[in-house]
PDB file of C-alpha atoms and ligand atoms in Angstrom:
ATOM      1  CA  MET A   1     -13.785  -5.354  -7.327  1.00  0.00           C
ATOM      2  CA  ILE A   2     -11.168  -3.021  -8.991  1.00  0.00           C
ATOM      3  CA  ASP A   3     -11.453  -2.138 -12.296  1.00  0.00           C
ATOM      4  CA  LEU A   4      -7.782  -2.013 -13.735  1.00  0.00           C
ATOM      5  CA  TYR A   5      -6.896   0.440 -16.476  1.00  0.00           C
ATOM      6  CA  THR A   6      -3.479  -0.935 -18.230  1.00  0.00           C
ATOM      7  CA  TRP A   7      -1.139  -1.743 -20.877  1.00  0.00           C
ATOM      8  CA  THR A   8       1.530  -4.315 -21.579  1.00  0.00           C
ATOM      9  CA  THR A   9       4.248  -2.065 -19.902  1.00  0.00           C
ATOM     10  CA  PRO A  10       6.334  -2.441 -16.630  1.00  0.00           C
ATOM     11  CA  ASN A  11       4.214   0.300 -14.817  1.00  0.00           C
ATOM     12  CA  GLY A  12       1.108  -1.317 -15.868  1.00  0.00           C
ATOM     13  CA  ARG A  13       2.397  -4.930 -15.017  1.00  0.00           C
ATOM     14  CA  LYS A  14       3.209  -3.871 -11.557  1.00  0.00           C
ATOM     15  CA  VAL A  15      -0.580  -3.408 -10.632  1.00  0.00           C
ATOM     16  CA  SER A  16      -1.744  -6.592 -12.166  1.00  0.00           C
ATOM     17  CA  ILE A  17       1.012  -8.181 -10.439  1.00  0.00           C
ATOM     18  CA  ALA A  18       0.189  -6.876  -7.389  1.00  0.00           C
ATOM     19  CA  LEU A  19      -3.691  -7.680  -7.641  1.00  0.00           C
ATOM     20  CA  GLU A  20      -2.838 -11.365  -8.402  1.00  0.00           C
ATOM     21  CA  GLU A  21      -0.406 -11.663  -5.691  1.00  0.00           C
ATOM     22  CA  MET A  22      -3.152  -9.997  -3.270  1.00  0.00           C
ATOM     23  CA  GLY A  23      -5.988 -12.073  -4.418  1.00  0.00           C
ATOM     24  CA  LEU A  24      -8.020  -9.225  -5.023  1.00  0.00           C
ATOM     25  CA  PRO A  25     -10.687  -9.351  -7.931  1.00  0.00           C
ATOM     26  CA  TYR A  26     -10.237  -7.273 -10.622  1.00  0.00           C
ATOM     27  CA  THR A  27     -11.620  -6.296 -14.263  1.00  0.00           C
ATOM     28  CA  VAL A  28      -9.007  -5.396 -16.770  1.00  0.00           C
ATOM     29  CA  HIS A  29      -9.463  -2.700 -19.322  1.00  0.00           C
ATOM     30  CA  ALA A  30      -6.924  -2.167 -21.921  1.00  0.00           C
ATOM     31  CA  VAL A  31      -5.771   1.501 -22.639  1.00  0.00           C
ATOM     32  CA  ASP A  32      -3.849   1.036 -25.931  1.00  0.00           C
ATOM     33  CA  ILE A  33      -1.279   3.678 -25.562  1.00  0.00           C
ATOM     34  CA  GLY A  34       0.058   3.249 -29.236  1.00  0.00           C
ATOM     35  CA  LYS A  35      -3.344   4.391 -29.942  1.00  0.00           C
ATOM     36  CA  GLU A  36      -3.340   7.321 -28.119  1.00  0.00           C
ATOM     37  CA  GLU A  37      -6.294   5.747 -25.965  1.00  0.00           C
ATOM     38  CA  GLN A  38      -4.665   7.474 -22.976  1.00  0.00           C
ATOM     39  CA  PHE A  39      -5.850  10.851 -23.869  1.00  0.00           C
ATOM     40  CA  LYS A  40      -9.695   9.990 -24.297  1.00  0.00           C
ATOM     41  CA  PRO A  41     -11.871  12.295 -22.039  1.00  0.00           C
ATOM     42  CA  GLU A  42     -13.428   9.454 -20.066  1.00  0.00           C
ATOM     43  CA  PHE A  43      -9.899   7.929 -19.095  1.00  0.00           C
ATOM     44  CA  LEU A  44      -8.705  11.193 -18.316  1.00  0.00           C
ATOM     45  CA  LYS A  45     -11.382  11.760 -15.930  1.00  0.00           C
ATOM     46  CA  ILE A  46      -9.658   8.830 -13.630  1.00  0.00           C
ATOM     47  CA  SER A  47      -5.921   9.434 -14.725  1.00  0.00           C
ATOM     48  CA  PRO A  48      -5.564  13.280 -15.328  1.00  0.00           C
ATOM     49  CA  ASN A  49      -1.875  12.750 -16.100  1.00  0.00           C
ATOM     50  CA  ASN A  50      -3.069  10.557 -19.077  1.00  0.00           C
ATOM     51  CA  ARG A  51      -0.852   7.895 -18.528  1.00  0.00           C
ATOM     52  CA  ILE A  52      -1.236   4.085 -17.533  1.00  0.00           C
ATOM     53  CA  PRO A  53      -2.144   2.502 -14.874  1.00  0.00           C
ATOM     54  CA  ALA A  54      -5.102   3.749 -13.024  1.00  0.00           C
ATOM     55  CA  ILE A  55      -7.792   1.757 -11.030  1.00  0.00           C
ATOM     56  CA  VAL A  56     -11.312   2.335  -9.936  1.00  0.00           C
ATOM     57  CA  ASP A  57     -12.396   1.081  -6.600  1.00  0.00           C
ATOM     58  CA  ARG A  58     -15.922  -0.300  -7.184  1.00  0.00           C
ATOM     59  CA  ASP A  59     -16.274  -0.579  -3.307  1.00  0.00           C
ATOM     60  CA  ASN A  60     -16.052   3.123  -2.712  1.00  0.00           C
ATOM     61  CA  GLY A  61     -16.044   4.614  -6.465  1.00  0.00           C
ATOM     62  CA  MET A  62     -12.463   6.174  -5.417  1.00  0.00           C
ATOM     63  CA  SER A  63     -10.158   6.322  -8.744  1.00  0.00           C
ATOM     64  CA  LEU A  64      -6.609   6.631  -8.364  1.00  0.00           C
ATOM     65  CA  MET A  65      -3.617   7.180 -11.059  1.00  0.00           C
ATOM     66  CA  GLU A  66       0.277   6.664 -10.571  1.00  0.00           C
ATOM     67  CA  SER A  67       1.255   3.186  -9.907  1.00  0.00           C
ATOM     68  CA  GLY A  68       3.268   3.907  -6.321  1.00  0.00           C
ATOM     69  CA  ALA A  69      -0.095   5.154  -5.039  1.00  0.00           C
ATOM     70  CA  ILE A  70      -1.822   2.449  -6.244  1.00  0.00           C
ATOM     71  CA  LEU A  71       0.517  -0.248  -4.802  1.00  0.00           C
ATOM     72  CA  ILE A  72       0.183   1.429  -1.413  1.00  0.00           C
ATOM     73  CA  TYR A  73      -3.557   1.770  -1.532  1.00  0.00           C
ATOM     74  CA  LEU A  74      -4.386  -1.926  -2.891  1.00  0.00           C
ATOM     75  CA  ALA A  75      -1.833  -3.161  -0.270  1.00  0.00           C
ATOM     76  CA  ASP A  76      -3.429  -1.345   2.674  1.00  0.00           C
ATOM     77  CA  LYS A  77      -6.672  -2.269   1.250  1.00  0.00           C
ATOM     78  CA  CYS A  78      -6.279  -5.930   1.670  1.00  0.00           C
ATOM     79  CA  GLY A  79      -3.293  -5.750   4.433  1.00  0.00           C
ATOM     80  CA  LYS A  80      -0.848  -7.651   2.245  1.00  0.00           C
ATOM     81  CA  LEU A  81       2.843  -6.932   0.830  1.00  0.00           C
ATOM     82  CA  LEU A  82       3.274  -3.576   2.910  1.00  0.00           C
ATOM     83  CA  PRO A  83       3.921  -3.723   6.982  1.00  0.00           C
ATOM     84  CA  LYS A  84       0.993  -1.714   8.633  1.00  0.00           C
ATOM     85  CA  SER A  85       3.636   0.209  10.665  1.00  0.00           C
ATOM     86  CA  GLY A  86       6.913   0.813  11.975  1.00  0.00           C
ATOM     87  CA  GLU A  87      10.311   0.774  10.175  1.00  0.00           C
ATOM     88  CA  ALA A  88       9.333  -2.339   8.085  1.00  0.00           C
ATOM     89  CA  ARG A  89       6.775  -0.367   6.513  1.00  0.00           C
ATOM     90  CA  TYR A  90       9.191   2.598   5.771  1.00  0.00           C
ATOM     91  CA  ARG A  91      11.887   0.174   4.314  1.00  0.00           C
ATOM     92  CA  VAL A  92       9.229  -1.175   1.949  1.00  0.00           C
ATOM     93  CA  LEU A  93       8.321   2.728   0.878  1.00  0.00           C
ATOM     94  CA  GLU A  94      11.818   3.684   1.070  1.00  0.00           C
ATOM     95  CA  TRP A  95      12.522   0.938  -1.935  1.00  0.00           C
ATOM     96  CA  LEU A  96       9.214   1.812  -3.529  1.00  0.00           C
ATOM     97  CA  MET A  97      10.158   5.285  -3.920  1.00  0.00           C
ATOM     98  CA  TRP A  98      13.636   4.642  -5.320  1.00  0.00           C
ATOM     99  CA  GLN A  99      12.209   2.427  -7.983  1.00  0.00           C
ATOM    100  CA  MET A 100       9.350   5.436  -8.729  1.00  0.00           C
ATOM    101  CA  GLY A 101      12.184   8.192  -8.972  1.00  0.00           C
ATOM    102  CA  GLY A 102      15.209   6.070 -10.092  1.00  0.00           C
ATOM    103  CA  ILE A 103      14.280   2.676 -11.738  1.00  0.00           C
ATOM    104  CA  GLY A 104      11.475   3.670 -13.599  1.00  0.00           C
ATOM    105  CA  PRO A 105      12.299   7.062 -15.482  1.00  0.00           C
ATOM    106  CA  MET A 106      15.685   6.122 -15.983  1.00  0.00           C
ATOM    107  CA  LEU A 107      15.494   2.504 -17.322  1.00  0.00           C
ATOM    108  CA  GLY A 108      12.615   4.219 -19.673  1.00  0.00           C
ATOM    109  CA  GLN A 109      15.207   6.602 -20.952  1.00  0.00           C
ATOM    110  CA  VAL A 110      17.487   3.593 -21.639  1.00  0.00           C
ATOM    111  CA  HIS A 111      14.620   2.258 -23.552  1.00  0.00           C
ATOM    112  CA  HIS A 112      13.913   5.204 -25.450  1.00  0.00           C
ATOM    113  CA  PHE A 113      17.748   5.950 -26.535  1.00  0.00           C
ATOM    114  CA  VAL A 114      19.394   2.531 -26.286  1.00  0.00           C
ATOM    115  CA  LYS A 115      16.646   0.313 -27.924  1.00  0.00           C
ATOM    116  CA  TYR A 116      14.702   2.737 -30.148  1.00  0.00           C
ATOM    117  CA  HIS A 117      16.906   5.328 -31.150  1.00  0.00           C
ATOM    118  CA  LYS A 118      20.357   3.382 -31.143  1.00  0.00           C
ATOM    119  CA  GLY A 119      23.325   5.735 -32.670  1.00  0.00           C
ATOM    120  CA  LYS A 120      21.424   8.804 -32.722  1.00  0.00           C
ATOM    121  CA  ALA A 121      22.451  10.308 -29.310  1.00  0.00           C
ATOM    122  CA  PRO A 122      25.373   8.890 -28.142  1.00  0.00           C
ATOM    123  CA  TYR A 123      25.386  11.261 -25.140  1.00  0.00           C
ATOM    124  CA  ALA A 124      21.796  10.231 -23.880  1.00  0.00           C
ATOM    125  CA  GLU A 125      23.181   6.368 -24.593  1.00  0.00           C
ATOM    126  CA  GLU A 126      25.991   6.854 -22.293  1.00  0.00           C
ATOM    127  CA  ARG A 127      24.407   8.984 -19.631  1.00  0.00           C
ATOM    128  CA  TYR A 128      21.351   6.522 -19.250  1.00  0.00           C
ATOM    129  CA  LEU A 129      23.260   3.285 -19.563  1.00  0.00           C
ATOM    130  CA  LYS A 130      25.587   4.713 -16.954  1.00  0.00           C
ATOM    131  CA  GLU A 131      22.679   5.442 -14.414  1.00  0.00           C
ATOM    132  CA  ALA A 132      21.197   1.935 -15.306  1.00  0.00           C
ATOM    133  CA  TYR A 133      24.510   0.160 -14.487  1.00  0.00           C
ATOM    134  CA  ARG A 134      24.701   2.235 -11.109  1.00  0.00           C
ATOM    135  CA  LEU A 135      21.085   1.278 -10.345  1.00  0.00           C
ATOM    136  CA  TYR A 136      21.443  -2.232 -11.071  1.00  0.00           C
ATOM    137  CA  SER A 137      24.686  -2.066  -8.996  1.00  0.00           C
ATOM    138  CA  VAL A 138      22.493  -0.528  -5.745  1.00  0.00           C
ATOM    139  CA  LEU A 139      19.861  -3.312  -6.539  1.00  0.00           C
ATOM    140  CA  ASN A 140      22.324  -6.262  -6.264  1.00  0.00           C
ATOM    141  CA  ASN A 141      23.783  -5.059  -3.267  1.00  0.00           C
ATOM    142  CA  GLN A 142      20.483  -4.765  -1.492  1.00  0.00           C
ATOM    143  CA  LEU A 143      19.854  -8.411  -2.348  1.00  0.00           C
ATOM    144  CA  GLU A 144      22.986  -9.546  -0.880  1.00  0.00           C
ATOM    145  CA  GLY A 145      21.739 -11.846   1.802  1.00  0.00           C
ATOM    146  CA  ARG A 146      18.125 -11.179   1.468  1.00  0.00           C
ATOM    147  CA  GLU A 147      15.688 -13.269  -0.616  1.00  0.00           C
ATOM    148  CA  TYR A 148      13.569 -10.085  -1.501  1.00  0.00           C
ATOM    149  CA  VAL A 149      14.251  -6.310  -1.581  1.00  0.00           C
ATOM    150  CA  VAL A 150      13.429  -5.685   1.959  1.00  0.00           C
ATOM    151  CA  ASN A 151      13.479  -9.203   3.245  1.00  0.00           C
ATOM    152  CA  ASP A 152       9.633 -10.157   2.881  1.00  0.00           C
ATOM    153  CA  TYR A 153       8.089  -9.882  -0.434  1.00  0.00           C
ATOM    154  CA  SER A 154       6.505  -6.853  -0.642  1.00  0.00           C
ATOM    155  CA  ILE A 155       5.158  -4.087  -3.270  1.00  0.00           C
ATOM    156  CA  ALA A 156       8.756  -3.178  -3.422  1.00  0.00           C
ATOM    157  CA  ASP A 157       9.583  -6.257  -5.258  1.00  0.00           C
ATOM    158  CA  ILE A 158       6.274  -6.093  -7.548  1.00  0.00           C
ATOM    159  CA  SER A 159       7.315  -2.401  -8.349  1.00  0.00           C
ATOM    160  CA  ILE A 160      10.707  -3.254  -9.623  1.00  0.00           C
ATOM    161  CA  TRP A 161      10.508  -6.622 -11.158  1.00  0.00           C
ATOM    162  CA  PRO A 162       8.437  -5.536 -14.274  1.00  0.00           C
ATOM    163  CA  TRP A 163      11.476  -3.079 -15.098  1.00  0.00           C
ATOM    164  CA  ILE A 164      13.863  -5.731 -14.964  1.00  0.00           C
ATOM    165  CA  SER A 165      12.232  -7.717 -16.946  1.00  0.00           C
ATOM    166  CA  ARG A 166      13.070  -5.387 -19.790  1.00  0.00           C
ATOM    167  CA  PHE A 167      17.109  -6.408 -19.074  1.00  0.00           C
ATOM    168  CA  GLU A 168      17.089  -7.445 -22.659  1.00  0.00           C
ATOM    169  CA  TRP A 169      15.963  -4.320 -24.168  1.00  0.00           C
ATOM    170  CA  GLN A 170      18.675  -2.309 -21.821  1.00  0.00           C
ATOM    171  CA  THR A 171      21.397  -4.522 -23.012  1.00  0.00           C
ATOM    172  CA  ILE A 172      21.976  -5.668 -19.477  1.00  0.00           C
ATOM    173  CA  ASP A 173      23.881  -8.937 -18.756  1.00  0.00           C
ATOM    174  CA  LEU A 174      21.933 -10.081 -15.618  1.00  0.00           C
ATOM    175  CA  ASN A 175      25.011 -12.507 -14.908  1.00  0.00           C
ATOM    176  CA  GLN A 176      26.928  -9.373 -13.939  1.00  0.00           C
ATOM    177  CA  TYR A 177      24.439  -8.647 -11.198  1.00  0.00           C
ATOM    178  CA  PRO A 178      23.900 -12.145  -9.761  1.00  0.00           C
ATOM    179  CA  ASN A 179      21.932 -11.399  -6.662  1.00  0.00           C
ATOM    180  CA  VAL A 180      19.188  -9.464  -9.104  1.00  0.00           C
ATOM    181  CA  LYS A 181      19.367 -12.614 -11.416  1.00  0.00           C
ATOM    182  CA  ARG A 182      18.504 -14.996  -8.490  1.00  0.00           C
ATOM    183  CA  TRP A 183      15.688 -12.773  -7.255  1.00  0.00           C
ATOM    184  CA  TYR A 184      14.450 -11.957 -10.843  1.00  0.00           C
ATOM    185  CA  VAL A 185      14.357 -15.836 -11.474  1.00  0.00           C
ATOM    186  CA  THR A 186      12.964 -16.577  -8.211  1.00  0.00           C
ATOM    187  CA  MET A 187       9.903 -13.929  -8.919  1.00  0.00           C
ATOM    188  CA  ALA A 188       9.156 -15.021 -12.584  1.00  0.00           C
ATOM    189  CA  LYS A 189       8.853 -18.512 -11.194  1.00  0.00           C
ATOM    190  CA  ARG A 190       5.488 -17.036  -9.089  1.00  0.00           C
ATOM    191  CA  PRO A 191       2.306 -18.047 -10.515  1.00  0.00           C
ATOM    192  CA  GLY A 192       0.792 -14.522  -9.449  1.00  0.00           C
ATOM    193  CA  VAL A 193       3.511 -13.014 -10.933  1.00  0.00           C
ATOM    194  CA  GLN A 194       3.213 -14.937 -14.483  1.00  0.00           C
ATOM    195  CA  ARG A 195      -0.607 -14.261 -14.578  1.00  0.00           C
ATOM    196  CA  GLY A 196      -0.231 -10.559 -13.628  1.00  0.00           C
ATOM    197  CA  TYR A 197       2.610 -10.160 -16.498  1.00  0.00           C
ATOM    198  CA  GLU A 198      -0.148 -11.185 -19.296  1.00  0.00           C
ATOM    199  CA  ALA A 199      -2.455  -8.362 -18.492  1.00  0.00           C
ATOM    200  CA  PRO A 200      -4.111  -6.879 -20.413  1.00  0.00           C
ATOM    201  CA  LYS A 201      -2.941  -9.319 -22.901  1.00  0.00           C
ATOM    202  CA  LYS A 202      -0.045 -11.509 -23.595  1.00  0.00           C
ATOM    203  CA  VAL A 203       2.532 -10.460 -25.819  1.00  0.00           C
ATOM    204  CA  ASN A 204       5.626 -12.826 -25.029  1.00  0.00           C
ATOM    205  CA  GLU A 205       7.121 -15.089 -22.588  1.00  0.00           C
ATOM    206  CA  ILE A 206       8.511 -13.902 -19.297  1.00  0.00           C
ATOM    207  CA  PRO A 207      12.285 -13.275 -20.890  1.00  0.00           C
ATOM    208  CA  MET A 208      14.777 -15.585 -18.905  1.00  0.00           C
ATOM    209  CA  PRO A 209      18.367 -14.947 -18.289  1.00  0.00           C
ATOM    210  CA  ALA A 210      21.013 -17.115 -19.856  1.00  0.00           C
TER     211      ALA A 210
HETATM  212  N1  LIG B   1       4.858   7.560 -12.448  1.00  0.00           N
HETATM  213  C1  LIG B   1       3.792   6.873 -13.637  1.00  0.00           C
HETATM  214  C2  LIG B   1       4.269   6.738 -14.894  1.00  0.00           C
HETATM  215  C3  LIG B   1       3.247   6.279 -15.813  1.00  0.00           C
HETATM  216  C4  LIG B   1       3.809   5.970 -17.310  1.00  0.00           C
HETATM  217  O1  LIG B   1       4.672   6.511 -17.675  1.00  0.00           O
HETATM  218  N2  LIG B   1       2.844   5.063 -18.062  1.00  0.00           N
HETATM  219  C5  LIG B   1       3.194   5.007 -19.431  1.00  0.00           C
HETATM  220  C6  LIG B   1       3.353   3.507 -19.848  1.00  0.00           C
HETATM  221  S1  LIG B   1       4.703   2.616 -19.060  1.00  0.00           S
HETATM  222  C7  LIG B   1       2.110   5.632 -20.296  1.00  0.00           C
HETATM  223  O2  LIG B   1       0.965   5.885 -19.884  1.00  0.00           O
HETATM  224  N3  LIG B   1       2.568   6.302 -21.377  1.00  0.00           N
HETATM  225  C8  LIG B   1       1.646   6.939 -22.077  1.00  0.00           C
HETATM  226  C9  LIG B   1       2.473   8.084 -22.674  1.00  0.00           C
HETATM  227  O3  LIG B   1       3.327   8.501 -22.855  1.00  0.00           O
HETATM  228  O4  LIG B   1       1.588   8.964 -23.435  1.00  0.00           O
HETATM  229  C10 LIG B   1       3.359   5.884 -13.012  1.00  0.00           C
HETATM  230  O5  LIG B   1       4.233   4.940 -12.175  1.00  0.00           O
HETATM  231  O6  LIG B   1       2.211   5.339 -12.888  1.00  0.00           O
END
């Protein structure tokens, strides 16, 4: 049994989607970051960086923060969605790290400047949107001729998809990135993705491109 501490954000949804896809039993604990619950001392004990998501594995008492580390841990624990060794494993980790270092931080900045502070910082809007277009193009190229990011469905897909699900916030037209659109829609139809999207609570339907 896994205790999942999460909120309704892309980083949180990565882990609930992964748990659903892996079929691991878990209990959801909502940490409302709008109410600053991430700074509570009891949460800091398992997530010293005061950010969601975090997990505690009740099988061994281990706690873990950072969504990328959590996805690797869960995949290794259940032997799914991450090859055990060889090039196939490192390809998945390569795209997982690409998400952690690029997609997450850069699209996060797009949300701040383009959605929440539109018109207040044109330099930042231009800088992060340009980077977003570049990252979407990279993903589109990688998905050319591949159903999933590294051929077989993996934690790399699960880490990227919740960020792409905010394409409307990012003012991205998915029709400009046809491989990304096809992959996004394929994943949106997976029951595990749909269930994981609603943790810790449902706030909206999964956005679908026109
Ligand atoms: N690199 C971290 C990022 C986690 C993160 O930024 N979480 C956000 C929600 S998506 C958060 O907890 N924000 C709370 C805050 O900014 O105080 C991960 O991937 O787990």
